[in-house]
mmCIF file of C-alpha atoms in Angstrom:
data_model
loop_
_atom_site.group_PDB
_atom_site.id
_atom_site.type_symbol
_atom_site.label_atom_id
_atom_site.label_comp_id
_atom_site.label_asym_id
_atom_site.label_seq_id
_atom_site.Cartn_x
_atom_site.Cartn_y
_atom_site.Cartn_z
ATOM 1 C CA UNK J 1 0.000 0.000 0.000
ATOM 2 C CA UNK J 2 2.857 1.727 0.059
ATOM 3 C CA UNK J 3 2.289 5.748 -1.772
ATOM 4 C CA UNK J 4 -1.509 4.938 -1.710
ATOM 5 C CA UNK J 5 -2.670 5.990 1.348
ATOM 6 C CA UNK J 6 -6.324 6.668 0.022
ATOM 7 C CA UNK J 7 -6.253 2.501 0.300
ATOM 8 C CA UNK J 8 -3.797 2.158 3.107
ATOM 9 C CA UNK J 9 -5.623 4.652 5.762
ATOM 10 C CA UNK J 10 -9.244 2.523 5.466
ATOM 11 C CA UNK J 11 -7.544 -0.717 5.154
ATOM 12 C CA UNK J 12 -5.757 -0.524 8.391
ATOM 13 C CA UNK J 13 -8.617 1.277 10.340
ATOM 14 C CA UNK J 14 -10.885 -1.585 8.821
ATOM 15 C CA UNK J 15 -8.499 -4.127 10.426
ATOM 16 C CA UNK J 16 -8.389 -2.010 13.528
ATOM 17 C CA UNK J 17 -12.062 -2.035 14.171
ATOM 18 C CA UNK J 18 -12.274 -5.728 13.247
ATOM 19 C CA UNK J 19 -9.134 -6.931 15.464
ATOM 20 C CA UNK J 20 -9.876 -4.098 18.095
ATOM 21 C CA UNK J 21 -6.112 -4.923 18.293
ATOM 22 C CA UNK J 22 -4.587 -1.687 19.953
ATOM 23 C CA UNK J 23 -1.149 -1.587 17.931
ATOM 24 C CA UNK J 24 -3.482 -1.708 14.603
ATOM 25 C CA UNK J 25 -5.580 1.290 15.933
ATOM 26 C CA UNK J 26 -2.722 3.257 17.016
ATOM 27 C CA UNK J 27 -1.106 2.022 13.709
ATOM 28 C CA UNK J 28 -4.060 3.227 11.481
ATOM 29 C CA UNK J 29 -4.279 6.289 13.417
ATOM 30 C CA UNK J 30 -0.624 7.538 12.892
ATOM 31 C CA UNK J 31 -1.100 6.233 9.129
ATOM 32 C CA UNK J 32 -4.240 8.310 8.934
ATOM 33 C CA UNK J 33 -2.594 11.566 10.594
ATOM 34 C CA UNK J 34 0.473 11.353 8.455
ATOM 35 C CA UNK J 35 -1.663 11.343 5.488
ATOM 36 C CA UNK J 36 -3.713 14.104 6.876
ATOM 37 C CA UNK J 37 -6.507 12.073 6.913
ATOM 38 C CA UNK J 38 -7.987 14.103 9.778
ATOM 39 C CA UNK J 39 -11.343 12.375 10.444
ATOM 40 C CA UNK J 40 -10.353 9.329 10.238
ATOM 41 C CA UNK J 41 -6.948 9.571 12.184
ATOM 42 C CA UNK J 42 -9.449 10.636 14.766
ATOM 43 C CA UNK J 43 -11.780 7.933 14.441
ATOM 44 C CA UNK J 44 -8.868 5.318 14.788
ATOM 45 C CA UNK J 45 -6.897 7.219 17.943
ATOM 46 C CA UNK J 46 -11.129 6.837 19.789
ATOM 47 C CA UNK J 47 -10.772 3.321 18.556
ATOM 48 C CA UNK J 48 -7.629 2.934 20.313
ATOM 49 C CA UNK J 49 -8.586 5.011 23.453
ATOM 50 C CA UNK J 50 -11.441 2.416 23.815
ATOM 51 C CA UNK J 51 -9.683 -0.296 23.508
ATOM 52 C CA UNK J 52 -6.546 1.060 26.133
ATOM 53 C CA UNK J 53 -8.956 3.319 27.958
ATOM 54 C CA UNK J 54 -5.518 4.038 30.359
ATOM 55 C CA UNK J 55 -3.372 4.660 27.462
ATOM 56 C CA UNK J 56 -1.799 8.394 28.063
ATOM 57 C CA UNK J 57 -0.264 8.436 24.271
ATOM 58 C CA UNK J 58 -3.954 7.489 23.068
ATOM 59 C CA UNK J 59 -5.910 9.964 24.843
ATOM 60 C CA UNK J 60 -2.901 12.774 23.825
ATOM 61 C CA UNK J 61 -3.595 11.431 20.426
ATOM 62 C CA UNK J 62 -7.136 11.832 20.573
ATOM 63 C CA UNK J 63 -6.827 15.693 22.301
ATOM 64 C CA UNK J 64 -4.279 16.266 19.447
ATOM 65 C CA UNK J 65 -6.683 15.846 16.556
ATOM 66 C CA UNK J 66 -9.529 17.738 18.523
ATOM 67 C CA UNK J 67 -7.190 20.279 18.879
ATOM 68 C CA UNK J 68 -6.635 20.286 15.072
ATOM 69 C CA UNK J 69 -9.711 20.364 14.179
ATOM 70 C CA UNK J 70 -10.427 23.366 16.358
ATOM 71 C CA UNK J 71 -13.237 20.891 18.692
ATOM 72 C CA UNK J 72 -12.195 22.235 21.862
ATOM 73 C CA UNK J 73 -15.338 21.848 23.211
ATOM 74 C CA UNK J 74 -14.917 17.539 21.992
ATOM 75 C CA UNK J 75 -11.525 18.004 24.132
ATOM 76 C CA UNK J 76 -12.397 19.183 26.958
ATOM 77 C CA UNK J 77 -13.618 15.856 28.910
ATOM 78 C CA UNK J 78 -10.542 14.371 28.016
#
């Protein structure tokens, strides 16, 4: 997949959300944000908060993109 990340970013959060694996999430989600795949690096770094709800580096992650995206509000719980 390598230079196509228009296939690589939904392959890997596809095998995220089936494995629920957390290396795949945070995997998908640092594929994802590298691409500038916004929405959907944030959609795999919840994944991965949900599946290591006491993960630091996820929940930094997710803040991160909220950030970003100018959701402060979305960041605030976290």
């Amino acid at each position: 997949q390598r230079g196509q990340v228009h296939v690589a970013v939904p392959a890997f959060l596809e095998v995220a959300r089936e494995t629920r694996d957390p290396r795949l999430a945070r995997r998908a989600t640092e594929v994802a944000w590298s691409a500038r795949f916004l929405p959907a690096a944030l959609e795999a770094a919840t994944l991965w908060l949900q599946i290591e709800p006491d993960s630091v580096r996820a929940r930094q992650t997710v803040i991160a993109l909220l950030v970003n995206q100018s959701r402060l509000d979305d960041a605030l719980p976290h």
